[in-house]
Amino acid sequence: MLNLSVRRRHEQSYEQLRQSMLDETSRFIEWGLRHPHEIPRIPTHPVGRGGFPEQLKACFWRWIWRQDLDSPE
């Protein structure tokens, strides 16, 4: 399935690819607005005050990638 998707995108013109990306983004935003409880909270902190602990970063990205596998089409 991935190969078909990559091949399809490769055969698209720039405008077709651009429109496809805009449509996909629009669908995700609409889905997120209908399901706010399913959108991950992205940790934040003031700029210039250091970074996040490595363990928190690893946990966050594991959760994001796991959610990506279950994301709606």
PDB file of C-alpha atoms in Angstrom:
ATOM      1  CA  MET A   1       0.000   0.000   0.000  1.00  0.00           C
ATOM      2  CA  LEU A   2       2.822   2.398   0.830  1.00  0.00           C
ATOM      3  CA  ASN A   3       4.486   1.790  -2.540  1.00  0.00           C
ATOM      4  CA  LEU A   4       1.239   2.568  -4.348  1.00  0.00           C
ATOM      5  CA  SER A   5       0.872   5.783  -2.356  1.00  0.00           C
ATOM      6  CA  VAL A   6       4.472   6.839  -3.070  1.00  0.00           C
ATOM      7  CA  ARG A   7       4.116   5.949  -6.755  1.00  0.00           C
ATOM      8  CA  ARG A   8       0.857   7.871  -6.991  1.00  0.00           C
ATOM      9  CA  ARG A   9       2.460  10.953  -5.430  1.00  0.00           C
ATOM     10  CA  HIS A  10       5.473  10.665  -7.733  1.00  0.00           C
ATOM     11  CA  GLU A  11       3.194  10.742 -10.773  1.00  0.00           C
ATOM     12  CA  GLN A  12       1.300  13.825  -9.571  1.00  0.00           C
ATOM     13  CA  SER A  13       2.097  17.322 -10.739  1.00  0.00           C
ATOM     14  CA  TYR A  14       3.182  19.887  -8.161  1.00  0.00           C
ATOM     15  CA  GLU A  15      -0.311  21.424  -8.070  1.00  0.00           C
ATOM     16  CA  GLN A  16      -1.950  18.005  -7.632  1.00  0.00           C
ATOM     17  CA  LEU A  17       0.448  17.106  -4.823  1.00  0.00           C
ATOM     18  CA  ARG A  18      -0.071  20.499  -3.190  1.00  0.00           C
ATOM     19  CA  GLN A  19      -3.852  20.132  -3.346  1.00  0.00           C
ATOM     20  CA  SER A  20      -3.639  16.580  -2.018  1.00  0.00           C
ATOM     21  CA  MET A  21      -1.581  17.771   0.964  1.00  0.00           C
ATOM     22  CA  LEU A  22      -3.994  20.647   1.629  1.00  0.00           C
ATOM     23  CA  ASP A  23      -6.970  18.266   1.479  1.00  0.00           C
ATOM     24  CA  GLU A  24      -5.301  15.816   3.868  1.00  0.00           C
ATOM     25  CA  THR A  25      -4.425  18.623   6.295  1.00  0.00           C
ATOM     26  CA  SER A  26      -7.976  19.952   6.122  1.00  0.00           C
ATOM     27  CA  ARG A  27      -9.425  16.505   6.866  1.00  0.00           C
ATOM     28  CA  PHE A  28      -7.089  16.134   9.865  1.00  0.00           C
ATOM     29  CA  ILE A  29      -7.996  19.567  11.261  1.00  0.00           C
ATOM     30  CA  GLU A  30     -11.713  18.869  10.835  1.00  0.00           C
ATOM     31  CA  TRP A  31     -11.311  15.469  12.528  1.00  0.00           C
ATOM     32  CA  GLY A  32      -9.327  17.059  15.366  1.00  0.00           C
ATOM     33  CA  LEU A  33     -11.993  19.705  15.932  1.00  0.00           C
ATOM     34  CA  ARG A  34     -14.663  16.982  16.125  1.00  0.00           C
ATOM     35  CA  HIS A  35     -12.518  14.822  18.445  1.00  0.00           C
ATOM     36  CA  PRO A  36     -10.496  17.213  20.654  1.00  0.00           C
ATOM     37  CA  HIS A  37     -10.109  14.556  23.363  1.00  0.00           C
ATOM     38  CA  GLU A  38      -8.122  12.394  20.906  1.00  0.00           C
ATOM     39  CA  ILE A  39      -5.560  15.061  19.988  1.00  0.00           C
ATOM     40  CA  PRO A  40      -2.267  14.658  21.860  1.00  0.00           C
ATOM     41  CA  ARG A  41      -1.239  17.455  24.180  1.00  0.00           C
ATOM     42  CA  ILE A  42       2.165  18.688  23.090  1.00  0.00           C
ATOM     43  CA  PRO A  43       4.314  19.573  26.122  1.00  0.00           C
ATOM     44  CA  THR A  44       5.551  23.171  26.152  1.00  0.00           C
ATOM     45  CA  HIS A  45       7.839  25.372  28.213  1.00  0.00           C
ATOM     46  CA  PRO A  46       9.137  28.943  27.919  1.00  0.00           C
ATOM     47  CA  VAL A  47      11.717  29.552  25.194  1.00  0.00           C
ATOM     48  CA  GLY A  48      15.310  29.660  26.386  1.00  0.00           C
ATOM     49  CA  ARG A  49      14.678  27.729  29.594  1.00  0.00           C
ATOM     50  CA  GLY A  50      16.341  24.454  28.671  1.00  0.00           C
ATOM     51  CA  GLY A  51      14.894  21.341  27.133  1.00  0.00           C
ATOM     52  CA  PHE A  52      12.782  18.399  28.091  1.00  0.00           C
ATOM     53  CA  PRO A  53      14.282  15.371  29.826  1.00  0.00           C
ATOM     54  CA  GLU A  54      15.270  12.590  27.401  1.00  0.00           C
ATOM     55  CA  GLN A  55      12.826  10.196  29.077  1.00  0.00           C
ATOM     56  CA  LEU A  56       9.897  12.579  28.460  1.00  0.00           C
ATOM     57  CA  LYS A  57      10.951  13.059  24.824  1.00  0.00           C
ATOM     58  CA  ALA A  58      11.180   9.302  24.275  1.00  0.00           C
ATOM     59  CA  CYS A  59       7.805   8.698  25.927  1.00  0.00           C
ATOM     60  CA  PHE A  60       6.136  11.453  23.893  1.00  0.00           C
ATOM     61  CA  TRP A  61       7.472  10.213  20.558  1.00  0.00           C
ATOM     62  CA  ARG A  62       6.606   6.578  21.338  1.00  0.00           C
ATOM     63  CA  TRP A  63       3.047   7.711  22.031  1.00  0.00           C
ATOM     64  CA  ILE A  64       2.894   9.810  18.835  1.00  0.00           C
ATOM     65  CA  TRP A  65       4.169   6.999  16.603  1.00  0.00           C
ATOM     66  CA  ARG A  66       1.783   4.510  18.218  1.00  0.00           C
ATOM     67  CA  GLN A  67      -1.126   6.892  17.575  1.00  0.00           C
ATOM     68  CA  ASP A  68      -0.020   7.396  13.971  1.00  0.00           C
ATOM     69  CA  LEU A  69      -0.492   3.679  13.315  1.00  0.00           C
ATOM     70  CA  ASP A  70      -4.102   3.971  14.498  1.00  0.00           C
ATOM     71  CA  SER A  71      -4.919   7.297  12.810  1.00  0.00           C
ATOM     72  CA  PRO A  72      -8.091   7.575  10.721  1.00  0.00           C
ATOM     73  CA  GLU A  73      -7.788   7.664   6.945  1.00  0.00           C
TER      74      GLU A  73
END
